[in-house]
Amino acid sequence: MKFVSLSSGSSGNCYYIETKSTKLLIDAGISTRRIKNELAKLQVDVADLDGVCITHEHIDHVYGIDVLSRTYQIPIYANVLTARRIFENGHMKDTEQMCCFQKSFLIKDVKINSFEIFHDAVCPVGYTIEDGQTSISVLTDSGCITENMYQAIKKSKTVLLESNHDVEMLKTGPYPYLTKQRILSEVGHLSNVDAAQTAVRLVKDGVQNIIFGHVSSTNNCYELVYKNALHYMRMYEIDVHKDVHVDVVRKNVLSRSYIF
Ligand SMILES: [Zn+2]
Ligand SMILES: [Zn+2]
């Protein structure tokens, strides 16, 4: 399985996952033109995508889906409440390519499981993608990690986990009070400390690749996410060169290809 982040953060989220049979995106929060150009760098034709799985209806996750679905007839997968909200918000006009799912579904032979996350959207989800050999979980835009979420992601070999903000930087930063409260809440975004503690637990449970994403450019920095995670891992006697691969993906930057 291959994973590449095309962009990660509040200015747009889009992740590419490729198996032997299938080419998918998780979210399409950047323009179709950018998706096409970034995929071309990976020698992938945008028209060959088998689908886009939507986590929730916020614009940084759905910005490109209207043009993508109409221009290239790419199926868009979302749960019913999210699909409805996408149409109400006018972020997709044509219903033809919208595929609604309950909880789990197949795209070719790839099994996609969704699980509930805590975020201020109508029915936000994370995903676990399994191709029969290996799996990846994607969990961003959640104010907390419940036991249910943890159980859903812990069996994956690779986990993309949100590490949105440093709590002190957020509290002392320029955001309005209500925005700060929203981000800090249970239905906001995950802090560096919460992400690092979850990562420690995941590595202890056998997860081999931890990729941090949806990092705030105002209330965080990439180096801090990485340093903080390593600090926690060392505290719990994890050998960060042997037991796990840790990385941070960035906004508007094509990440390296993770093969696992
Ligand atoms: Zn987001
Ligand atoms: Zn969101």
PDB file of N, CA, C and O in Angstrom, residues 119-150:
ATOM      1  N   HIS A 119     -16.213  16.107  16.234  1.00  0.00           N
ATOM      2  CA  HIS A 119     -15.847  17.354  15.558  1.00  0.00           C
ATOM      3  C   HIS A 119     -17.142  18.111  15.281  1.00  0.00           C
ATOM      4  O   HIS A 119     -18.204  17.494  15.198  1.00  0.00           O
ATOM      5  N   ASP A 120     -17.049  19.423  15.123  1.00  0.00           N
ATOM      6  CA  ASP A 120     -18.287  20.190  14.949  1.00  0.00           C
ATOM      7  C   ASP A 120     -18.777  20.180  13.498  1.00  0.00           C
ATOM      8  O   ASP A 120     -18.907  21.217  12.861  1.00  0.00           O
ATOM      9  N   ALA A 121     -19.029  18.980  13.019  1.00  0.00           N
ATOM     10  CA  ALA A 121     -19.603  18.774  11.691  1.00  0.00           C
ATOM     11  C   ALA A 121     -20.799  17.842  11.884  1.00  0.00           C
ATOM     12  O   ALA A 121     -20.998  17.306  12.976  1.00  0.00           O
ATOM     13  N   VAL A 122     -21.589  17.613  10.828  1.00  0.00           N
ATOM     14  CA  VAL A 122     -22.866  16.924  11.025  1.00  0.00           C
ATOM     15  C   VAL A 122     -22.706  15.433  11.366  1.00  0.00           C
ATOM     16  O   VAL A 122     -23.430  14.907  12.219  1.00  0.00           O
ATOM     17  N   CYS A 123     -21.773  14.762  10.733  1.00  0.00           N
ATOM     18  CA  CYS A 123     -21.531  13.335  11.047  1.00  0.00           C
ATOM     19  C   CYS A 123     -20.104  12.957  10.634  1.00  0.00           C
ATOM     20  O   CYS A 123     -19.895  12.189   9.696  1.00  0.00           O
ATOM     21  N   PRO A 124     -19.111  13.560  11.294  1.00  0.00           N
ATOM     22  CA  PRO A 124     -17.721  13.375  10.861  1.00  0.00           C
ATOM     23  C   PRO A 124     -17.202  11.967  11.144  1.00  0.00           C
ATOM     24  O   PRO A 124     -17.597  11.356  12.141  1.00  0.00           O
ATOM     25  N   VAL A 125     -16.331  11.495  10.267  1.00  0.00           N
ATOM     26  CA  VAL A 125     -15.769  10.141  10.441  1.00  0.00           C
ATOM     27  C   VAL A 125     -14.271  10.116  10.158  1.00  0.00           C
ATOM     28  O   VAL A 125     -13.734  10.979   9.461  1.00  0.00           O
ATOM     29  N   GLY A 126     -13.633   9.097  10.718  1.00  0.00           N
ATOM     30  CA  GLY A 126     -12.297   8.706  10.302  1.00  0.00           C
ATOM     31  C   GLY A 126     -12.441   7.447   9.471  1.00  0.00           C
ATOM     32  O   GLY A 126     -13.530   6.865   9.382  1.00  0.00           O
ATOM     33  N   TYR A 127     -11.329   7.013   8.863  1.00  0.00           N
ATOM     34  CA  TYR A 127     -11.393   5.829   7.998  1.00  0.00           C
ATOM     35  C   TYR A 127     -10.260   4.856   8.296  1.00  0.00           C
ATOM     36  O   TYR A 127      -9.142   5.274   8.645  1.00  0.00           O
ATOM     37  N   THR A 128     -10.576   3.586   8.119  1.00  0.00           N
ATOM     38  CA  THR A 128      -9.552   2.554   8.050  1.00  0.00           C
ATOM     39  C   THR A 128      -9.693   1.869   6.697  1.00  0.00           C
ATOM     40  O   THR A 128     -10.797   1.484   6.309  1.00  0.00           O
ATOM     41  N   ILE A 129      -8.587   1.767   5.978  1.00  0.00           N
ATOM     42  CA  ILE A 129      -8.580   1.221   4.615  1.00  0.00           C
ATOM     43  C   ILE A 129      -7.773  -0.074   4.640  1.00  0.00           C
ATOM     44  O   ILE A 129      -6.601  -0.056   5.030  1.00  0.00           O
ATOM     45  N   GLU A 130      -8.391  -1.170   4.215  1.00  0.00           N
ATOM     46  CA  GLU A 130      -7.715  -2.472   4.254  1.00  0.00           C
ATOM     47  C   GLU A 130      -7.685  -3.096   2.871  1.00  0.00           C
ATOM     48  O   GLU A 130      -8.718  -3.136   2.195  1.00  0.00           O
ATOM     49  N   ASP A 131      -6.519  -3.607   2.469  1.00  0.00           N
ATOM     50  CA  ASP A 131      -6.446  -4.268   1.151  1.00  0.00           C
ATOM     51  C   ASP A 131      -6.214  -5.774   1.275  1.00  0.00           C
ATOM     52  O   ASP A 131      -5.859  -6.435   0.301  1.00  0.00           O
ATOM     53  N   GLY A 132      -6.400  -6.319   2.473  1.00  0.00           N
ATOM     54  CA  GLY A 132      -6.217  -7.758   2.668  1.00  0.00           C
ATOM     55  C   GLY A 132      -4.826  -8.096   3.168  1.00  0.00           C
ATOM     56  O   GLY A 132      -4.600  -9.152   3.747  1.00  0.00           O
ATOM     57  N   GLN A 133      -3.864  -7.220   2.932  1.00  0.00           N
ATOM     58  CA  GLN A 133      -2.493  -7.446   3.386  1.00  0.00           C
ATOM     59  C   GLN A 133      -2.106  -6.481   4.492  1.00  0.00           C
ATOM     60  O   GLN A 133      -1.432  -6.853   5.441  1.00  0.00           O
ATOM     61  N   THR A 134      -2.514  -5.242   4.321  1.00  0.00           N
ATOM     62  CA  THR A 134      -2.115  -4.216   5.276  1.00  0.00           C
ATOM     63  C   THR A 134      -3.234  -3.182   5.390  1.00  0.00           C
ATOM     64  O   THR A 134      -4.250  -3.276   4.686  1.00  0.00           O
ATOM     65  N   SER A 135      -3.060  -2.204   6.271  1.00  0.00           N
ATOM     66  CA  SER A 135      -4.122  -1.203   6.410  1.00  0.00           C
ATOM     67  C   SER A 135      -3.569   0.120   6.912  1.00  0.00           C
ATOM     68  O   SER A 135      -2.488   0.187   7.513  1.00  0.00           O
ATOM     69  N   ILE A 136      -4.337   1.148   6.645  1.00  0.00           N
ATOM     70  CA  ILE A 136      -4.001   2.486   7.114  1.00  0.00           C
ATOM     71  C   ILE A 136      -5.244   3.101   7.745  1.00  0.00           C
ATOM     72  O   ILE A 136      -6.370   2.834   7.293  1.00  0.00           O
ATOM     73  N   SER A 137      -5.048   3.886   8.790  1.00  0.00           N
ATOM     74  CA  SER A 137      -6.154   4.658   9.366  1.00  0.00           C
ATOM     75  C   SER A 137      -5.859   6.140   9.229  1.00  0.00           C
ATOM     76  O   SER A 137      -4.710   6.558   9.348  1.00  0.00           O
ATOM     77  N   VAL A 138      -6.911   6.879   8.985  1.00  0.00           N
ATOM     78  CA  VAL A 138      -6.800   8.342   8.865  1.00  0.00           C
ATOM     79  C   VAL A 138      -7.741   8.956   9.890  1.00  0.00           C
ATOM     80  O   VAL A 138      -8.949   8.707   9.855  1.00  0.00           O
ATOM     81  N   LEU A 139      -7.177   9.711  10.824  1.00  0.00           N
ATOM     82  CA  LEU A 139      -7.989  10.316  11.889  1.00  0.00           C
ATOM     83  C   LEU A 139      -7.537  11.765  12.100  1.00  0.00           C
ATOM     84  O   LEU A 139      -6.531  12.017  12.756  1.00  0.00           O
ATOM     85  N   THR A 140      -8.260  12.685  11.487  1.00  0.00           N
ATOM     86  CA  THR A 140      -7.986  14.107  11.723  1.00  0.00           C
ATOM     87  C   THR A 140      -9.288  14.795  12.082  1.00  0.00           C
ATOM     88  O   THR A 140     -10.367  14.204  11.946  1.00  0.00           O
ATOM     89  N   ASP A 141      -9.209  16.030  12.532  1.00  0.00           N
ATOM     90  CA  ASP A 141     -10.397  16.815  12.875  1.00  0.00           C
ATOM     91  C   ASP A 141     -11.234  16.129  13.953  1.00  0.00           C
ATOM     92  O   ASP A 141     -12.417  15.853  13.763  1.00  0.00           O
ATOM     93  N   SER A 142     -10.608  15.833  15.068  1.00  0.00           N
ATOM     94  CA  SER A 142     -11.341  15.303  16.208  1.00  0.00           C
ATOM     95  C   SER A 142     -10.799  15.980  17.470  1.00  0.00           C
ATOM     96  O   SER A 142      -9.586  16.051  17.659  1.00  0.00           O
ATOM     97  N   GLY A 143     -11.709  16.469  18.297  1.00  0.00           N
ATOM     98  CA  GLY A 143     -11.294  17.184  19.501  1.00  0.00           C
ATOM     99  C   GLY A 143     -10.750  16.273  20.584  1.00  0.00           C
ATOM    100  O   GLY A 143     -10.094  16.711  21.523  1.00  0.00           O
ATOM    101  N   CYS A 144     -11.042  14.983  20.456  1.00  0.00           N
ATOM    102  CA  CYS A 144     -10.549  14.015  21.438  1.00  0.00           C
ATOM    103  C   CYS A 144     -10.466  12.644  20.781  1.00  0.00           C
ATOM    104  O   CYS A 144     -10.971  12.455  19.673  1.00  0.00           O
ATOM    105  N   ILE A 145      -9.812  11.732  21.462  1.00  0.00           N
ATOM    106  CA  ILE A 145      -9.743  10.343  20.981  1.00  0.00           C
ATOM    107  C   ILE A 145     -10.508   9.485  21.983  1.00  0.00           C
ATOM    108  O   ILE A 145     -10.073   9.334  23.131  1.00  0.00           O
ATOM    109  N   THR A 146     -11.625   8.957  21.560  1.00  0.00           N
ATOM    110  CA  THR A 146     -12.386   8.066  22.442  1.00  0.00           C
ATOM    111  C   THR A 146     -11.833   6.647  22.311  1.00  0.00           C
ATOM    112  O   THR A 146     -11.092   6.337  21.374  1.00  0.00           O
ATOM    113  N   GLU A 147     -12.234   5.795  23.239  1.00  0.00           N
ATOM    114  CA  GLU A 147     -11.788   4.401  23.191  1.00  0.00           C
ATOM    115  C   GLU A 147     -12.259   3.728  21.895  1.00  0.00           C
ATOM    116  O   GLU A 147     -11.532   2.947  21.290  1.00  0.00           O
ATOM    117  N   ASN A 148     -13.454   4.103  21.470  1.00  0.00           N
ATOM    118  CA  ASN A 148     -13.997   3.553  20.228  1.00  0.00           C
ATOM    119  C   ASN A 148     -13.127   3.921  19.015  1.00  0.00           C
ATOM    120  O   ASN A 148     -12.812   3.077  18.171  1.00  0.00           O
ATOM    121  N   MET A 149     -12.717   5.174  18.948  1.00  0.00           N
ATOM    122  CA  MET A 149     -11.826   5.614  17.856  1.00  0.00           C
ATOM    123  C   MET A 149     -10.503   4.863  17.948  1.00  0.00           C
ATOM    124  O   MET A 149      -9.972   4.404  16.942  1.00  0.00           O
ATOM    125  N   TYR A 150      -9.980   4.770  19.168  1.00  0.00           N
ATOM    126  CA  TYR A 150      -8.685   4.124  19.348  1.00  0.00           C
ATOM    127  C   TYR A 150      -8.729   2.670  18.872  1.00  0.00           C
ATOM    128  O   TYR A 150      -7.829   2.207  18.159  1.00  0.00           O
TER     129      TYR A 150
END
